[in-house]
Structures are given as structure tokens and as C-alpha cells.
CSV table of C-alpha atoms and ligand atoms in Angstrom, one decimal:
chain,number,residue,atom,x,y,z
A,154,UNK,CA,0.9,-7.6,-29.3
A,155,UNK,CA,0.1,-10.9,-27.7
A,156,UNK,CA,-0.7,-10.9,-24.0
A,157,UNK,CA,2.2,-11.6,-21.7
A,158,UNK,CA,0.3,-13.3,-18.9
A,159,UNK,CA,1.4,-16.8,-19.6
A,160,UNK,CA,4.5,-18.8,-18.6
A,161,UNK,CA,5.6,-19.1,-22.2
A,162,UNK,CA,5.1,-15.4,-23.2
A,163,UNK,CA,6.9,-14.2,-20.0
A,164,UNK,CA,9.8,-16.6,-20.5
A,165,UNK,CA,10.0,-15.5,-24.1
A,166,UNK,CA,10.4,-11.8,-23.2
A,167,UNK,CA,12.9,-12.6,-20.4
A,168,UNK,CA,15.0,-14.7,-22.8
A,169,UNK,CA,14.8,-12.2,-25.7
A,170,UNK,CA,16.1,-9.4,-23.5
A,171,UNK,CA,18.4,-11.5,-21.4
A,172,UNK,CA,16.7,-10.1,-18.4
A,173,UNK,CA,18.0,-11.1,-14.9
A,174,UNK,CA,15.5,-11.1,-12.1
A,175,UNK,CA,16.6,-8.8,-9.2
A,176,UNK,CA,15.5,-10.2,-5.8
A,177,UNK,CA,16.2,-6.9,-4.1
A,178,UNK,CA,13.3,-5.4,-6.2
A,179,UNK,CA,10.8,-8.1,-5.3
A,180,UNK,CA,10.4,-9.2,-8.9
A,181,UNK,CA,7.7,-11.9,-9.2
A,182,UNK,CA,5.9,-11.5,-12.4
A,183,UNK,CA,2.3,-12.6,-12.9
A,184,UNK,CA,1.8,-15.4,-15.5
A,185,UNK,CA,-1.9,-16.2,-15.0
A,186,UNK,CA,-4.3,-14.5,-17.3
A,187,UNK,CA,-7.3,-15.5,-15.2
A,188,UNK,CA,-5.8,-13.7,-12.1
A,189,UNK,CA,-4.9,-10.7,-14.1
A,190,UNK,CA,-8.4,-10.3,-15.4
A,191,UNK,CA,-9.8,-10.7,-11.9
A,192,UNK,CA,-7.5,-7.9,-10.5
A,193,UNK,CA,-8.5,-5.5,-13.3
A,194,UNK,CA,-12.2,-6.4,-12.7
A,195,UNK,CA,-11.9,-5.8,-9.0
A,196,UNK,CA,-10.3,-2.3,-9.7
A,197,UNK,CA,-13.6,-1.4,-11.5
A,198,UNK,CA,-11.7,0.6,-14.1
A,199,UNK,CA,-13.5,2.7,-16.8
A,200,UNK,CA,-12.1,5.0,-19.5
A,201,UNK,CA,-12.7,7.9,-17.1
A,202,UNK,CA,-10.0,6.6,-14.8
A,203,UNK,CA,-6.3,7.4,-14.7
A,204,UNK,CA,-4.2,4.5,-13.2
A,205,UNK,CA,-0.9,4.6,-11.4
A,206,UNK,CA,0.7,1.1,-11.7
A,207,UNK,CA,3.5,0.5,-9.2
A,208,UNK,CA,6.1,-1.8,-10.6
A,209,UNK,CA,4.9,-2.8,-14.1
A,210,UNK,CA,7.7,-5.4,-14.5
A,211,UNK,CA,7.6,-6.4,-18.2
A,212,UNK,CA,4.2,-4.8,-18.6
A,213,UNK,CA,1.9,-7.8,-18.2
A,214,UNK,CA,-0.8,-6.1,-16.1
A,215,UNK,CA,-0.2,-2.8,-17.8
A,216,UNK,CA,-1.6,-4.3,-21.0
A,217,UNK,CA,-4.9,-4.9,-19.3
A,218,UNK,CA,-4.9,-1.6,-17.5
A,219,UNK,CA,-4.2,0.3,-20.8
A,220,UNK,CA,-7.1,-1.4,-22.4
A,221,UNK,CA,-9.6,-0.5,-19.7
A,222,UNK,CA,-8.5,2.9,-18.5
A,223,UNK,CA,-8.2,6.4,-20.0
A,224,UNK,CA,-4.5,6.5,-19.1
A,225,UNK,CA,-1.8,4.7,-17.1
A,226,UNK,CA,1.4,5.8,-15.5
A,227,UNK,CA,3.6,2.7,-15.1
A,228,UNK,CA,6.2,3.5,-12.5
A,229,UNK,CA,9.2,1.1,-12.5
A,230,UNK,CA,12.4,1.4,-10.5
A,231,UNK,CA,14.5,-1.1,-12.5
A,232,UNK,CA,16.1,0.7,-15.4
A,233,UNK,CA,16.7,-2.7,-17.1
A,234,UNK,CA,12.9,-3.1,-17.5
A,235,UNK,CA,12.4,0.3,-19.3
A,236,UNK,CA,13.5,-0.8,-22.8
A,237,UNK,CA,11.4,-4.0,-22.4
A,238,UNK,CA,8.3,-2.0,-21.4
A,239,UNK,CA,8.8,0.4,-24.3
A,240,UNK,CA,8.7,-2.7,-26.6
A,241,UNK,CA,5.9,-4.6,-24.9
A,242,UNK,CA,3.7,-1.6,-24.5
A,243,UNK,CA,4.5,0.1,-27.8
A,244,UNK,CA,0.9,-0.4,-29.1
A,245,UNK,CA,-0.7,1.6,-26.3
A,246,UNK,CA,-0.6,5.4,-26.7
A,247,UNK,CA,-2.2,6.0,-23.3
A,248,UNK,CA,0.7,4.6,-21.2
A,249,UNK,CA,3.5,6.7,-19.7
A,250,UNK,CA,6.5,4.7,-18.6
A,251,UNK,CA,8.3,6.3,-15.7
A,252,UNK,CA,11.6,5.1,-14.4
A,253,UNK,CA,11.3,6.1,-10.8
A,254,UNK,CA,11.2,4.9,-7.2
A,255,UNK,CA,7.5,5.0,-6.3
A,256,UNK,CA,8.5,6.2,-2.8
A,257,UNK,CA,10.0,9.3,-4.3
A,258,UNK,CA,7.1,10.0,-6.7
A,259,UNK,CA,4.9,13.1,-6.2
A,260,UNK,CA,1.5,11.5,-7.0
A,261,UNK,CA,-0.3,14.8,-6.5
A,262,UNK,CA,1.8,16.4,-9.2
A,263,UNK,CA,1.2,13.4,-11.4
A,264,UNK,CA,-2.5,13.6,-10.9
A,265,UNK,CA,-2.4,17.4,-11.7
A,266,UNK,CA,-0.4,16.8,-14.9
A,267,UNK,CA,-2.2,13.7,-16.2
A,268,UNK,CA,-5.7,13.8,-14.7
A,269,UNK,CA,-6.5,17.5,-14.2
A,270,UNK,CA,-5.9,17.1,-10.4
A,271,UNK,CA,-8.7,14.5,-10.1
A,272,UNK,CA,-7.9,11.4,-7.9
A,273,UNK,CA,-6.2,8.5,-9.6
A,274,UNK,CA,-6.5,4.8,-8.9
A,275,UNK,CA,-3.6,2.7,-7.8
A,276,UNK,CA,-3.3,-0.9,-9.1
A,277,UNK,CA,-0.3,-3.0,-8.5
A,278,UNK,CA,1.3,-6.4,-7.9
A,279,UNK,CA,3.4,-4.8,-5.2
A,280,UNK,CA,7.1,-5.5,-4.5
A,281,UNK,CA,6.6,-7.2,-1.1
A,282,UNK,CA,9.8,-5.7,0.5
A,283,UNK,CA,8.2,-2.2,0.6
A,284,UNK,CA,4.5,-2.9,0.9
A,285,UNK,CA,4.0,-1.0,4.2
A,286,UNK,CA,5.9,2.1,3.3
A,287,UNK,CA,4.1,2.3,-0.1
A,288,UNK,CA,0.7,2.1,1.5
A,289,UNK,CA,1.5,4.4,4.4
A,290,UNK,CA,3.1,6.8,2.0
A,291,UNK,CA,0.0,6.9,-0.2
A,292,UNK,CA,-2.3,7.6,2.7
A,293,UNK,CA,-0.2,9.8,4.9
A,294,UNK,CA,0.9,12.1,2.1
A,295,UNK,CA,-2.8,12.6,1.3
A,296,UNK,CA,-2.1,11.9,-2.3
A,297,UNK,CA,-5.2,12.2,-4.5
A,298,UNK,CA,-6.0,8.5,-4.7
A,299,UNK,CA,-9.6,7.2,-4.7
A,300,UNK,CA,-8.9,3.5,-4.4
A,301,UNK,CA,-6.0,1.0,-4.3
A,302,UNK,CA,-6.2,-2.5,-5.7
A,303,UNK,CA,-3.0,-4.4,-4.9
A,304,UNK,CA,-1.5,-7.8,-4.6
A,305,UNK,CA,0.2,-8.2,-1.2
A,306,UNK,CA,1.5,-11.0,0.9
A,307,UNK,CA,-1.5,-12.9,2.3
A,308,UNK,CA,-0.3,-12.2,5.9
A,309,UNK,CA,-0.2,-8.4,5.1
A,310,UNK,CA,-3.8,-8.6,3.7
A,311,UNK,CA,-4.9,-10.1,7.0
A,312,UNK,CA,-3.0,-7.5,9.0
A,313,UNK,CA,-4.8,-4.7,7.2
A,314,UNK,CA,-8.2,-6.0,8.2
A,315,UNK,CA,-7.7,-7.2,11.7
A,316,UNK,CA,-8.8,-5.6,15.0
A,317,UNK,CA,-7.6,-5.5,18.7
A,318,UNK,CA,-6.9,-8.8,20.4
A,319,UNK,CA,-5.0,-10.5,17.5
A,320,UNK,CA,-1.3,-10.8,17.0
A,321,UNK,CA,-1.5,-9.3,13.5
A,322,UNK,CA,-3.1,-6.1,14.8
A,323,UNK,CA,-0.7,-3.1,14.5
A,324,UNK,CA,0.0,0.3,13.1
A,325,UNK,CA,-0.7,-0.9,9.5
A,326,UNK,CA,-4.2,-2.2,10.5
A,327,UNK,CA,-5.0,1.2,12.1
A,328,UNK,CA,-3.7,3.3,9.3
A,329,UNK,CA,-5.5,1.3,6.6
A,330,UNK,CA,-8.8,1.3,8.6
A,331,UNK,CA,-8.5,5.1,9.3
A,332,UNK,CA,-8.2,5.9,5.7
A,333,UNK,CA,-10.0,3.2,3.8
A,334,UNK,CA,-12.4,0.2,3.7
A,335,UNK,CA,-10.3,-2.9,3.1
A,336,UNK,CA,-11.7,-6.0,1.3
A,337,UNK,CA,-9.9,-9.1,0.2
A,338,UNK,CA,-10.7,-9.8,-3.4
A,339,UNK,CA,-9.0,-13.1,-3.9
A,340,UNK,CA,-6.2,-15.4,-2.8
A,341,UNK,CA,-3.4,-16.2,-5.2
A,342,UNK,CA,-1.1,-19.2,-5.2
A,343,UNK,CA,2.6,-19.0,-5.7
A,344,UNK,CA,2.3,-21.0,-9.0
A,345,UNK,CA,0.8,-17.9,-10.6
A,346,UNK,CA,4.1,-16.0,-10.5
A,347,UNK,CA,7.5,-16.3,-12.2
A,348,UNK,CA,9.7,-16.9,-10.2
A,349,UNK,CA,7.4,-18.3,-7.4
A,350,UNK,CA,7.4,-16.3,-4.2
A,351,UNK,CA,7.8,-18.4,-1.0
A,352,UNK,CA,4.7,-16.8,0.6
A,353,UNK,CA,1.0,-16.9,-0.3
A,354,UNK,CA,-0.5,-13.8,-1.9
A,355,UNK,CA,-3.8,-12.0,-1.8
A,356,UNK,CA,-5.4,-9.2,-3.8
A,357,UNK,CA,-6.9,-6.5,-1.6
A,358,UNK,CA,-9.0,-3.5,-2.5
A,359,UNK,CA,-8.8,-0.4,-0.3
A,360,UNK,CA,-11.6,2.1,-1.0
A,361,UNK,CA,-10.7,5.5,0.5
A,362,UNK,CA,-13.2,7.1,2.8
A,363,UNK,CA,-14.3,10.6,2.0
A,364,UNK,CA,-14.1,11.3,5.8
A,365,UNK,CA,-12.3,9.0,8.3
A,366,UNK,CA,-14.6,6.9,10.4
A,367,UNK,CA,-13.3,8.5,13.7
A,368,UNK,CA,-12.6,12.1,14.6
A,369,UNK,CA,-9.0,12.8,15.4
A,370,UNK,CA,-8.1,16.4,16.3
A,371,UNK,CA,-4.5,15.9,15.1
A,372,UNK,CA,-3.9,13.1,12.7
A,373,UNK,CA,-0.1,13.4,12.9
A,374,UNK,CA,-0.3,13.0,16.7
A,375,UNK,CA,-2.7,10.0,16.3
A,376,UNK,CA,-0.3,8.1,14.1
A,377,UNK,CA,2.8,9.1,16.2
A,378,UNK,CA,1.0,7.7,19.3
A,379,UNK,CA,0.0,4.5,17.5
A,380,UNK,CA,3.5,3.9,16.2
A,381,UNK,CA,5.0,4.5,19.7
A,382,UNK,CA,2.4,2.1,21.2
A,383,UNK,CA,3.2,-0.7,18.8
A,384,UNK,CA,7.0,-0.1,18.8
A,385,UNK,CA,6.8,-1.5,22.3
A,386,UNK,CA,3.7,-3.6,22.0
A,387,UNK,CA,4.3,-5.8,25.0
A,388,UNK,CA,4.6,-2.7,27.3
A,389,UNK,CA,1.6,-0.9,28.8
A,390,UNK,CA,0.5,2.1,26.9
A,391,UNK,CA,1.7,4.3,29.8
A,392,UNK,CA,5.2,2.8,29.7
A,393,UNK,CA,5.4,2.7,25.9
A,394,UNK,CA,4.6,6.4,25.6
A,395,UNK,CA,6.6,7.6,28.6
A,396,UNK,CA,9.7,5.8,27.2
A,397,UNK,CA,9.1,7.0,23.6
A,398,UNK,CA,10.8,10.1,22.2
A,399,UNK,CA,8.7,13.2,21.9
A,400,UNK,CA,5.5,12.7,19.9
A,401,UNK,CA,5.3,14.6,16.6
A,402,UNK,CA,2.1,16.7,16.3
A,403,UNK,CA,0.6,18.8,13.6
A,404,UNK,CA,2.8,21.7,12.4
A,405,UNK,CA,6.0,19.8,13.3
A,406,UNK,CA,5.6,20.4,17.0
A,407,UNK,CA,7.0,17.6,19.1
A,408,UNK,CA,5.6,16.9,22.6
A,409,UNK,CA,6.9,14.7,25.3
A,410,UNK,CA,4.1,12.6,26.9
A,411,UNK,CA,4.3,11.8,30.6
A,412,UNK,CA,3.0,8.7,32.3
A,413,UNK,CA,0.6,10.9,34.3
A,414,UNK,CA,-0.9,12.3,31.2
A,415,UNK,CA,-1.5,8.8,29.8
A,416,UNK,CA,-3.0,7.6,33.0
A,417,UNK,CA,-5.3,10.7,33.2
A,418,UNK,CA,-6.6,10.2,29.7
A,419,UNK,CA,-7.1,6.4,30.3
A,420,UNK,CA,-9.0,7.1,33.5
A,421,UNK,CA,-11.4,9.6,31.7
A,422,UNK,CA,-12.0,6.8,29.1
A,423,UNK,CA,-12.8,4.3,31.9
A,424,UNK,CA,-9.8,2.1,30.8
A,425,UNK,CA,-7.3,0.3,33.1
A,426,UNK,CA,-4.0,2.1,33.5
A,427,UNK,CA,-2.2,-1.1,32.7
A,428,UNK,CA,-3.8,-1.5,29.3
A,429,UNK,CA,-1.6,-2.1,26.3
A,430,UNK,CA,-1.9,-0.2,23.1
A,431,UNK,CA,-2.7,-3.4,21.2
A,432,UNK,CA,-6.0,-3.6,23.1
A,433,UNK,CA,-7.3,-0.2,21.9
A,434,UNK,CA,-9.6,0.1,18.9
A,435,UNK,CA,-9.1,2.8,16.3
A,436,UNK,CA,-12.0,4.8,17.9
A,437,UNK,CA,-10.3,4.4,21.3
A,438,UNK,CA,-6.9,5.6,20.0
A,439,UNK,CA,-8.6,8.6,18.5
A,440,UNK,CA,-10.4,9.5,21.7
A,441,UNK,CA,-7.2,8.9,23.8
A,442,UNK,CA,-5.2,11.2,21.6
A,443,UNK,CA,-7.9,13.9,21.7
A,444,UNK,CA,-7.8,13.7,25.5
A,445,UNK,CA,-4.0,13.7,25.7
B,542,SAM,N1,3.5,-5.9,-12.3
B,542,SAM,C1,4.4,-6.9,-12.7
B,542,SAM,C2,3.6,-8.2,-12.8
B,542,SAM,O1,2.6,-8.3,-12.1
B,542,SAM,O2,4.1,-9.1,-13.4
B,542,SAM,C3,5.6,-7.0,-11.8
B,542,SAM,C4,5.3,-7.1,-10.3
B,542,SAM,S1,6.7,-7.4,-9.3
B,542,SAM,C5,5.9,-8.2,-7.9
B,542,SAM,C6,7.1,-5.9,-8.5
B,542,SAM,C7,7.7,-4.8,-9.5
B,542,SAM,O3,7.9,-3.6,-8.8
B,542,SAM,C8,9.0,-5.2,-10.2
B,542,SAM,O4,8.9,-4.9,-11.5
B,542,SAM,C9,10.0,-4.3,-9.5
B,542,SAM,O5,11.1,-4.0,-10.3
B,542,SAM,C10,9.2,-3.1,-9.2
B,542,SAM,N2,9.6,-2.3,-8.0
B,542,SAM,C11,10.3,-2.7,-6.9
B,542,SAM,N3,10.5,-1.6,-6.1
B,542,SAM,C12,10.0,-0.5,-6.7
B,542,SAM,C13,9.9,0.9,-6.3
B,542,SAM,N4,10.5,1.3,-5.2
B,542,SAM,N5,9.3,1.7,-7.2
B,542,SAM,C14,8.8,1.3,-8.4
B,542,SAM,N6,8.8,0.0,-8.8
B,542,SAM,C15,9.4,-0.9,-7.9
């Protein structure tokens, strides 16, 4: 099978199968062999690895993954792409094509079935409309994933790596930095995709920490507090939390936080009572939640 990562090869597959791009699924296929090789190199894949590819499209990157890895699960939501994938990937006996929504997939079960429960690697040119839920889902579900190499919108790559004091800092930055070390691998121009997206893209690698860099007594509470703080990011932390619904803690317990509790915790940390959540670092959010 010839490689699909060129404009002519991709156009050929699309025409042969009379495939119609679906905007709602964020379908922008990679047509640049150089970029594809760089993504696969950045993922540092060996034959020992099992890969979960989110959204294989017509199988362009899957070809590279199948050649480097022990096995690949190619999880594609669009049923119209399944017969195409069966054809384009017919030469690879280590690829499982799965017609499923990645947000509904049980990655733990997949890792048990396909990789004896060992952590898998995630590699993807992500559909941009659900980047955040995919990443948060992978982390918060504690799926056995060792690292994630993904193409995202350039702006989202920046959001993942930024700290307090920038407008891009938010719940995604904190979640990513709690669970993983993020590094931008390369920037990718719109001309490398068919059709062209109207945003710049970047490949980012997230290497999961064995242990989070800060100690949170209750992770669920930490992220519930972070979400509440950024839901009303222009408000002080005290107002944002006092106005928010009850905060979900470990074991499904929900606790209503009062302004007084917030002010007491901030005082013990030596922080102003008027501080906004967007000014707190990850370590400060963790300390604040442990005190709350
Ligand atoms: N990997 C291909 C490539 O690089 O050419 C396609 C990437 S395209 C940006 C995103 C792919 O994700 C599309 O094939 C789309 O149908 C698929 N997709 C969108 N939402 C999905 C979901 N919830 N679960 C699984 N796949 C999804």
C-alpha cells in the first residue's frame, strides 16, 4: 500500500470512496509526510508499545504507527470512514479498527485486552472541537496512559503550558500540569491539512508524571475548586467559590464552601482576600484546597 500522506493520495482515496468531509467531526486530514514522520518520532514508539490513535480519518498516520508499534487501536467515530480504513490498512495485521466515540471508550479495558493492562500511548491529530474533554477525560479517568502526543490548535498548546498572570491560564493548564509534563514538539501550518483548518496547529507531547508535582489531599476537590474559580475568573476567589454550587469531593460528597472558609484559608497562606483564582499557581491551589 502506498503512503497516504500526500495531497494526491488523500484526494484519490476521498474520490474513490466518494467520501464527504463532516465539519462536525473536525475532519482535517494530514497530507504532509514530513510532519507525519515528525509526530511519530516525537511519540518515541517502539515495538513494545501499544498505541491508541484517536480519529484515524482515512488511516494516514495509522500507517506510520502500525509500522513502528506492536499494535494500534484506531478509534474512529465516523462510520463512513470504517470501510475506507479497512481498505487502506488491510496490509497491517496489528491494527484494530474500532468504530466508537473516544469519549465513550473504556481505555482501561482496552489496555487490559490488548496490552496485558500495561499503559498505552495516545497519538492523534485531534478533532479540535473536543480537544479539552478528550485530554481531561484521559487524565481524570486515570486511564493507563504513559504519554500523549497530539496535534492541537496552537492556542490550546499554549494554554496547556502557561502559568498565572496570562489570559490563557485556566483549568486546562492546571489539569495538564498536574498530570503531565507538556512540551511543544513543532508548529504546523494550515497547508499541511486537507481541508485547511482556519487556525494554526501545534504538536504537543504530554509525558505523564508517576506522581503529581504537588500534593493534593483530594484530587476531585482540587479540580472542582479550580473549575469553580475559572468559571467566574473575573471574580475574587472568595466570591467565585461562595457563589458556586457545592464542590464535589472524593467519594461523591458535595460540600458548600463559604466566603469565610475561603478567607481563612487565604489568610493562612498569606494571600490577599481579594485575590482571584487566576493568580494562584498549581502549588497554591493544592495548598488552598488542603486547607479548605
Ligand atoms: N488522523 C487523521 C489524519 O491525521 O489525517 C484524521 C484527523 S482529523 C483532525 C480528526 C479525526 O477524528 C476525524 O477522522 C474524525 O472523524 C475523528 N473524530 C471526531 N470526533 C471523534 C470522536 N469523538 N471519537 C473518535 N474519533 C473522532
